[in-house]
XYZ file of C-alpha atoms in Angstrom:
497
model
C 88.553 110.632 95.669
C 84.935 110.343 94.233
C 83.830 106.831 94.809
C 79.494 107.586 95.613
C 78.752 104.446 96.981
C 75.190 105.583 97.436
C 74.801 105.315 93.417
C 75.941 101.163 93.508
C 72.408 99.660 93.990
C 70.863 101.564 91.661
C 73.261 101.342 88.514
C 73.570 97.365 89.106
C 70.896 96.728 86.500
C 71.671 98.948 84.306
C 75.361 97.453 84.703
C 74.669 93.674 83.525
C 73.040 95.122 80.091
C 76.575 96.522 79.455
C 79.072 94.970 77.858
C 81.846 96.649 77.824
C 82.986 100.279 80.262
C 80.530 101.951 81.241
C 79.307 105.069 83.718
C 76.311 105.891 85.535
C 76.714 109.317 87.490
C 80.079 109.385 88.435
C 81.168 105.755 88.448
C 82.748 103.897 86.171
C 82.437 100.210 85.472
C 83.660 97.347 83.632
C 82.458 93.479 83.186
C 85.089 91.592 82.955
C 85.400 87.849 82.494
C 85.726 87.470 86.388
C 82.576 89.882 87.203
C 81.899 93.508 86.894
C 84.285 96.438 88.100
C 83.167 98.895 89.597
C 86.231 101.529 89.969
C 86.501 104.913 90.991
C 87.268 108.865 89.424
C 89.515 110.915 90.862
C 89.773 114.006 88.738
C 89.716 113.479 84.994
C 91.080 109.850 85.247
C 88.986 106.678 86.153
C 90.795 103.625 88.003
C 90.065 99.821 88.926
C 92.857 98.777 91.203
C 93.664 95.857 92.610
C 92.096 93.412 89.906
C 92.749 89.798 90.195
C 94.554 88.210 86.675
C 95.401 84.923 88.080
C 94.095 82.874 91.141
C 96.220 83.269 94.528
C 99.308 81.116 94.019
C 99.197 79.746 97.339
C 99.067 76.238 98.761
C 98.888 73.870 95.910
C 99.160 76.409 93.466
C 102.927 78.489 95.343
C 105.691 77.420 92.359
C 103.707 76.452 89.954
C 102.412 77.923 86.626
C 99.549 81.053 87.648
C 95.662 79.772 86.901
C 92.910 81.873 85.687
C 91.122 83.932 88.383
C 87.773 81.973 89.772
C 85.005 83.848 87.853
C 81.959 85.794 89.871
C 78.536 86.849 88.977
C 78.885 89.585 91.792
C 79.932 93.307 91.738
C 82.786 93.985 93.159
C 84.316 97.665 94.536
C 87.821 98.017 93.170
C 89.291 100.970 94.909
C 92.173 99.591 96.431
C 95.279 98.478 95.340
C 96.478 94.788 95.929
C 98.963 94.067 98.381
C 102.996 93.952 97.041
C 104.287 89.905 96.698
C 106.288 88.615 99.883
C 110.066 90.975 99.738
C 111.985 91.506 102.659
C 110.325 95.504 102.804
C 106.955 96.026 102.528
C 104.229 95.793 105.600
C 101.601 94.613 103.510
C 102.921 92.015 101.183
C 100.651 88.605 100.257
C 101.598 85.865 98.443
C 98.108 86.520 96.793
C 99.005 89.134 95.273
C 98.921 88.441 91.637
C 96.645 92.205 90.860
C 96.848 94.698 88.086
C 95.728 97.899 87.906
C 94.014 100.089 85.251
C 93.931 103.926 84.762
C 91.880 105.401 81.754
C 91.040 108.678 81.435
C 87.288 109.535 82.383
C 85.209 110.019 79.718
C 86.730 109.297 76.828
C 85.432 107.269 74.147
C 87.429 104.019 72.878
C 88.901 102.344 71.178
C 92.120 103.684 73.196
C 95.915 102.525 72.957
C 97.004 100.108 75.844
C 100.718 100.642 78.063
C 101.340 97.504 80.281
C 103.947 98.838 82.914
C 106.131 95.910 84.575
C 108.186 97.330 87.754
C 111.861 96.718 88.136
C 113.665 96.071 91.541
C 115.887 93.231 90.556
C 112.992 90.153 90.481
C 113.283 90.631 94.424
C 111.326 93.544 95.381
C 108.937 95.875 93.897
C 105.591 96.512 93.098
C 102.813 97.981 90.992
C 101.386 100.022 94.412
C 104.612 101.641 94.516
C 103.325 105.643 94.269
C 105.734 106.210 91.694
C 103.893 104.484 88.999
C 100.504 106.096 89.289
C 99.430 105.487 85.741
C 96.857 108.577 86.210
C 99.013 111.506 84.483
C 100.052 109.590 81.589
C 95.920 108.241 81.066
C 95.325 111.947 81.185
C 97.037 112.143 77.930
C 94.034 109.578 76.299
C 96.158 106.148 76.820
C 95.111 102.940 79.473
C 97.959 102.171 81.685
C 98.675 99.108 83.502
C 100.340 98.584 86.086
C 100.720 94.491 87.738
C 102.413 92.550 90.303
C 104.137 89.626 89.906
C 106.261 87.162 92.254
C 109.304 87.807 93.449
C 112.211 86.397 94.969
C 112.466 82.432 95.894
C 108.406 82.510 95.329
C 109.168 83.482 91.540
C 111.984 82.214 90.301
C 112.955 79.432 92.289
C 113.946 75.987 90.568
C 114.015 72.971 92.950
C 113.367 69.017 91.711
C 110.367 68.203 93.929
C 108.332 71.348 92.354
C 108.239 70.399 88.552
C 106.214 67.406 88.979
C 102.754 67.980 87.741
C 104.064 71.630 86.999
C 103.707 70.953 82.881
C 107.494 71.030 82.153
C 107.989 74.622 84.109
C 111.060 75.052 86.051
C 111.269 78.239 88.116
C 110.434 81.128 85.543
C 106.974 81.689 87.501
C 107.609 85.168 87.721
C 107.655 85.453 83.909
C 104.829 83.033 83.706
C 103.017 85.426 85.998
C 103.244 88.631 83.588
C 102.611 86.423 80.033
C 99.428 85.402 82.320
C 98.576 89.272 82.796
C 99.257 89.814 79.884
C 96.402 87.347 77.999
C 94.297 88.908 80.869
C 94.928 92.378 79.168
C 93.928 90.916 75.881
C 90.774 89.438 77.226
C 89.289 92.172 79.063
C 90.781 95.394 78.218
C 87.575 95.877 75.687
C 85.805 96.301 78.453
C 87.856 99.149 80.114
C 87.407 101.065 76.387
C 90.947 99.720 75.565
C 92.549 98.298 72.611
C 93.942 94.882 72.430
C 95.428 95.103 69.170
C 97.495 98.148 70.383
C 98.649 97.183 73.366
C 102.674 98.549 74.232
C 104.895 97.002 77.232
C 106.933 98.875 78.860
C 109.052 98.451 81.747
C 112.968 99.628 83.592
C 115.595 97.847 85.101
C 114.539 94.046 85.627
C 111.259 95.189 83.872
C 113.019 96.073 80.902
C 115.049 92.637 81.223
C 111.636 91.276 81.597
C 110.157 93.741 78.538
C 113.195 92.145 76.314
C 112.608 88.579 77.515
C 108.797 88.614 76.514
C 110.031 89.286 72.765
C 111.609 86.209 72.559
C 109.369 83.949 74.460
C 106.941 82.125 71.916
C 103.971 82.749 74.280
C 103.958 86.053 74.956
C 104.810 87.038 71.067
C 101.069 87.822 70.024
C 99.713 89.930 73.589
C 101.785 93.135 72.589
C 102.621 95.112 69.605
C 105.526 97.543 70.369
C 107.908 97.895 73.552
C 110.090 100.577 75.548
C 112.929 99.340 77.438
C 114.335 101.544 80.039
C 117.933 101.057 81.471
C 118.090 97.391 80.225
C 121.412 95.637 81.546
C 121.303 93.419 77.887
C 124.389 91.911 78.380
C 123.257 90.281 81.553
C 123.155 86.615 81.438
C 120.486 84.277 82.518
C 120.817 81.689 85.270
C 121.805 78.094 83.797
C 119.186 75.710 85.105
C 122.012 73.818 86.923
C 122.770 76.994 89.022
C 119.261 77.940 89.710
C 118.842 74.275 90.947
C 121.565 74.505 93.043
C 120.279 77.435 94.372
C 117.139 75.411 95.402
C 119.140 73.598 97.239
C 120.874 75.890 99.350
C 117.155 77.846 100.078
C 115.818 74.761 101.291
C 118.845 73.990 103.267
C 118.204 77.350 104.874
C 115.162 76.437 105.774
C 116.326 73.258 107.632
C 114.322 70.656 105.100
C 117.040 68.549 103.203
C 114.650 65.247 103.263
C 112.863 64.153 99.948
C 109.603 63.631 102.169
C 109.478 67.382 102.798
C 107.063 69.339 100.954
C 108.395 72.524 99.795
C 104.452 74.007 99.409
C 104.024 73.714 102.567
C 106.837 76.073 103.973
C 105.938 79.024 105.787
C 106.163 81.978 103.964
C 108.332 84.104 106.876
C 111.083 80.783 106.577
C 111.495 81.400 102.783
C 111.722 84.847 103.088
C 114.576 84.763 105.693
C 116.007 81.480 104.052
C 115.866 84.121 101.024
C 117.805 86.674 102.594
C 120.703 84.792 103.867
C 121.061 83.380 100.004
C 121.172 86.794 98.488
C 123.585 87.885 100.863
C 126.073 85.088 99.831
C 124.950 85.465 95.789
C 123.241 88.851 95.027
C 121.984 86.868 91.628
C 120.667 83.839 93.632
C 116.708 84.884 92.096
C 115.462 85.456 88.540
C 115.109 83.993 84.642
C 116.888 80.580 84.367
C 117.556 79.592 80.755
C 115.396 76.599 81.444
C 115.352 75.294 78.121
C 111.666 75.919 77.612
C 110.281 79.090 77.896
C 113.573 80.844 77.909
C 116.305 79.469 75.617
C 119.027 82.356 75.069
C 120.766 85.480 76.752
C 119.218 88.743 75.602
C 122.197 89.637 73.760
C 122.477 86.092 72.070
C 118.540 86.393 70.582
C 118.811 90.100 69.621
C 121.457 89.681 67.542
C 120.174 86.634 66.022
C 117.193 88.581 65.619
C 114.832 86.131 67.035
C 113.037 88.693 68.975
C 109.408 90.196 68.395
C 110.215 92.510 65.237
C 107.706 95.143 66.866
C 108.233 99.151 67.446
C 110.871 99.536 69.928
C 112.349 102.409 71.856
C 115.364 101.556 73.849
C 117.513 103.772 75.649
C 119.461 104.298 79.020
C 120.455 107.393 81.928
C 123.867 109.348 81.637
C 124.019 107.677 85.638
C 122.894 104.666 86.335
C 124.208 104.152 89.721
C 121.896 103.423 92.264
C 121.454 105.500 95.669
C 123.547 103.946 98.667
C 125.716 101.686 96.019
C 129.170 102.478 94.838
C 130.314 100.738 92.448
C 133.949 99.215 92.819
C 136.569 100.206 90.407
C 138.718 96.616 90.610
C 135.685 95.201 89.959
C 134.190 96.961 87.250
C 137.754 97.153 85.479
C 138.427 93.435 85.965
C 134.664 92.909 84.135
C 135.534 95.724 81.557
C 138.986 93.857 80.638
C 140.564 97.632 80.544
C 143.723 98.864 82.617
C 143.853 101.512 85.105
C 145.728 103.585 82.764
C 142.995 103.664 79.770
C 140.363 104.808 81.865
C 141.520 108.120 82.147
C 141.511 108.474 78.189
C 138.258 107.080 77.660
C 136.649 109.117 80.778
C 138.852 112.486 80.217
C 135.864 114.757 81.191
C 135.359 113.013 84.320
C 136.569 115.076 87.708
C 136.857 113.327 90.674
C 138.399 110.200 92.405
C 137.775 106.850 91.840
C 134.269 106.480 92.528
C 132.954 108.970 89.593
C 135.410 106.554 87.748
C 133.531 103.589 88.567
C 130.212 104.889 88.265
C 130.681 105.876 84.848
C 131.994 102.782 84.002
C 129.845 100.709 85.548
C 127.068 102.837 83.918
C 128.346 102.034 80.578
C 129.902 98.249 80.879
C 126.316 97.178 82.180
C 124.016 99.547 80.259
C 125.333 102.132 77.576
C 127.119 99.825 75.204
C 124.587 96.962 75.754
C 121.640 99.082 75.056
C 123.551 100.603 71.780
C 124.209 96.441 70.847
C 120.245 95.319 71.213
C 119.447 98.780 69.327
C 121.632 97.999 66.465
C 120.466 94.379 66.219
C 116.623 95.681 66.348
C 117.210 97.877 63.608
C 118.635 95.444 61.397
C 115.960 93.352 61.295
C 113.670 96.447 59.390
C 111.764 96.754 62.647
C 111.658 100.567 63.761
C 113.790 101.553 66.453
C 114.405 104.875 68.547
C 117.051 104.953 70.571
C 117.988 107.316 73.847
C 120.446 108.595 76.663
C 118.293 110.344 79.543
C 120.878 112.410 81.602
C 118.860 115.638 82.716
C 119.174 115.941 86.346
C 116.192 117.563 87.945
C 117.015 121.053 89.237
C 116.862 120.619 93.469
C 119.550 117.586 92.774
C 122.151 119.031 90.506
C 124.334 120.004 93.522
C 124.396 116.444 94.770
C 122.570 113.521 92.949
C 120.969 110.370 94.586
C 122.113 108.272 91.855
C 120.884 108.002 88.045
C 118.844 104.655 88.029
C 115.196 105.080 87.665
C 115.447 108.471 87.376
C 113.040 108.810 84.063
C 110.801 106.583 85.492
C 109.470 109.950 87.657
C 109.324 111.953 84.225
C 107.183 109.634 82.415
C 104.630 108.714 85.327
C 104.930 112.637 86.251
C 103.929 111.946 90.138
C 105.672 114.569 92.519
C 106.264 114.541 96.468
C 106.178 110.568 96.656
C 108.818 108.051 97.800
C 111.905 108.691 95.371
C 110.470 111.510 93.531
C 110.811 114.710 94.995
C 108.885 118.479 93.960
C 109.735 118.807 90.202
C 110.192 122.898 88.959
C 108.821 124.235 86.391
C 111.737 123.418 84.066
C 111.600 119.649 85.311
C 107.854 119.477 84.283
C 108.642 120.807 80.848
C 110.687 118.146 80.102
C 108.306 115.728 81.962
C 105.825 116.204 79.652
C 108.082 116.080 76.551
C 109.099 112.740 77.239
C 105.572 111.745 78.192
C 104.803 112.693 75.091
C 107.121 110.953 73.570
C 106.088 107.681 75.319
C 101.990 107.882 74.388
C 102.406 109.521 70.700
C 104.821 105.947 70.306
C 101.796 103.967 72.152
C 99.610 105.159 69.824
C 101.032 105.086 66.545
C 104.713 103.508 67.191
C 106.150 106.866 66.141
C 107.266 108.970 69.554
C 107.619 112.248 66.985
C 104.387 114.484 67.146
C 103.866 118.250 66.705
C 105.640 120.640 69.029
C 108.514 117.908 69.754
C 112.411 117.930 69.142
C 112.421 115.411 65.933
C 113.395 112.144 66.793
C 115.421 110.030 64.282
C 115.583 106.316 64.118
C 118.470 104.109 64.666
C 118.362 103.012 61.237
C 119.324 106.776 60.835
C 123.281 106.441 61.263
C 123.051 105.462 64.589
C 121.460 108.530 65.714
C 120.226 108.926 69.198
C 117.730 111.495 71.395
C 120.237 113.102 73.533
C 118.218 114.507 76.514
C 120.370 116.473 79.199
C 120.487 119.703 81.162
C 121.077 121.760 77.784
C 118.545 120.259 75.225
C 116.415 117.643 73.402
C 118.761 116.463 70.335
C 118.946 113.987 68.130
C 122.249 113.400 66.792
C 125.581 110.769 66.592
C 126.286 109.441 70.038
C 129.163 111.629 71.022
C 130.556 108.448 73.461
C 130.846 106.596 70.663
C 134.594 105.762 70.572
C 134.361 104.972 73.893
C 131.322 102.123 73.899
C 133.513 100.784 70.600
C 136.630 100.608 72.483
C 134.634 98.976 75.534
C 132.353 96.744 72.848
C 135.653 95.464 71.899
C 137.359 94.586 75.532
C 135.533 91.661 75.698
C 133.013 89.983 78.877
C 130.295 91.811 79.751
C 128.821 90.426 83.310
């Protein structure tokens, strides 16, 4: 990486005259409302990691609503990324660790379109330093990615009595509170990073895509983005009832060995939480995440879509052929007790399926908790006028087609396009082709809300019949979903956990 510290004293002045990104020799810089940037180039992409957007939520600030960042006359060196937020894995986690990140290609003039990534990993672990969501490959292709943290676990989405006093009505939610916060942070300052904040697209998988679909129905949020991809949504999930997620507060604190009304929950120390965290999780896998407080969130996914009370924005929406994660089977009693279907159906709905009962289960779980759900919020987008694209990612890439590690996630590599990182592997030749199709996809939709473009496999809308892009092994199509009979018969079964 080029960072030339030796050039920082001497651009300084020339830096304050500037107001928005600038570059003197090979640095870039921004002045942002907390200070000027200074970032660094590596290759044809410029970066500025580990950028406050909210002050650290820690002491009197842990569970409540994020504040703005303190505000500096300084110059600050932003190489680095921030630290994760507390989780049970990382070695260098922080409960200040409310950061974003910006890539922008090097260079290029502005005004330029805006993607806001927000990372999945179940609201319990996860984060924006994760190598997989380098943001430098897609900025190559003239777009400013995002990337941010935000709290996790019992530190963001934790509902107990003694915390909402002088909290301004919020119950638990921080989490959420944390990304609208980043959010308004992107529309303040990204100017000054040659962005756009009239174009700004949020994106996100898994419990970012939950967290995607939830910002299109929260009032606040409405106004700080313009169109949205949701990746592997689960949007039949419910949200926790505020009486569960308080009686979850309970049982944490128990944990921790402070039942007494004198004990102050903000003073707790951090490794306590986190362990008084783990043993919860272990009894109620769902024990952390958006409560239906009444507030800022006042309906299930599902419930709002088809009410169409959601952002009427741009939207692509799709799901993976697999969506079982690595190390996790699903189990068929389970998933046929929460599909309402017999034993005896399964084998006509899943006739192409070889195996035992675990390829059973995985393709049912796959489409109980994210097929048929995403074809439900893509049908209810679309009938409010708004222009949707729908899609079913099932191309495996090459090295794992003798043995897979499990479908979840797996486009996420694709559209960052990193290689030989933590859960993305050497990508051939073949696998890069279709990398940088769907990459394609993704920016030409950032930048006009269109994904079709020159050179690319036409995609149709949902309005369109109900057509889909079908991308597997074989081809790019876009055409009727061929499971169709089978998401209708499942559509029709009844609960959806």
């Amino acid at each position: 990486m080029r960072c030339l510290p030796a050039l920082v004293a001497a651009s300084t002045v020339l830096v304050s005259t500037v107001p928005a990104v600038a570059q003197v020799g090979q640095f870039p810089f921004a002045l942002t409302r907390e200070g000027q940037m200074l970032g660094a180039v590596e290759g044809e992409v410029a970066s500025f990691r580990g950028l406050a957007y909210a002050a650290a939520p820690v002491g009197e600030l842990r569970w409540r609503p994020p504040e703005p960042a303190p505000e500096s006359s300084e110059m600050r060196t932003v190489y680095d990324f921030g630290p994760a937020c507390p989780q049970p894995a990382p070695p260098r986690a922080s409960e200040d660790c409310l950061t974003l990140n910006v890539f922008r290609p090097f260079g290029v003039d502005g005004p330029l379109p805006v993607m806001v990534f927000i990372h999945g990993g179940s609201f319990v672990s996860g984060a924006a330093n994760d190598p997989l969501f380098d943001g430098a490959k897609l900025a190559q292709a003239k777009v400013i990615v995002v990337t941010l943290n935000y709290r996790l676990g019992a530190f963001g989405w934790l509902a107990y009595p003694a915390l909402t006093e002088g909290a301004g009505g919020a119950v638990g939610n921080y989490g959420l509170m944390d990304q609208i916060a980043a959010l308004r942070w992107v529309h303040d300052n990204i100017t000054a990073f040659g962005g756009d904040p009239g174009n700004v697209t949020l994106f996100g998988a898994g419990a970012g895509a939950v967290s995607v679909a939830l910002l299109m129905l929260a009032e606040p949020s409405r106004a700080l983005f313009q169109k949205a991809i949701l990746e592997s949504v689960p949007g039949r999930a419910r949200l926790r009832s505020l009486a569960t997620a308080l009686a979850d507060g309970h049982a944490l604190f128990e944990f921790v060995g402070h039942g007494s009304k004198l004990f102050d929950p903000r003073a707790a120390d951090a490794g306590l939480v986190l362990a008084a965290q783990k043993l919860l999780l272990a009894r109620s896998p769902r024990s952390f995440g958006p409560i239906a407080d009444g507030t800022l969130l006042q309906e299930h996914i599902a419930a709002g879509f088809v009410a169409g009370h959601e952002s009427r924005i741009p939207l692509i929406i799709g799901s993976n052929g697999d969506e079982t994660r690595f190390g996790s089977e699903p189990d068929l009693k389970l998933e046929l007790d929460l599909a309402n279907i017999a034993m005896e159906d399964l084998r006509t709905l899943y006739p192409d399926v070889a195996g035992g009962p675990a390829h059973l289960a995985a393709r049912l779980h796959t489409d109980r908790v994210f097929t048929e759900p995403v074809r439900l919020l893509a049908r209810s987008h679309a009938a409010t006028g708004a222009p949707t694209f729908r899609y079913r990612f099932s191309y495996v890439p090459e090295a794992q087609r003798l043995g897979s590690d499990g479908g979840h996630g797996r486009e996420l590599q694709f559209i960052f396009g990193v290689e030989g990182v933590p859960g993305a592997g050497v990508l051939t030749r073949g696998d890069r082709q279709i990398a940088s199709l769907l990459r394609t996809y993704w920016t030409n939709f950032a930048r006009t809300g269109d994904p079709n473009g020159s050179g690319l496999p036409r995609w149709d809308s949902s309005a369109d019949r109900e057509r889909l892009l079908l991308i597997s092994n074989d081809r790019i199509s876009s055409d009727a979903d061929p499971w169709r009979e089978r998401l209708d018969h499942l559509e029709r079964r009844g609960p959806k956990g």
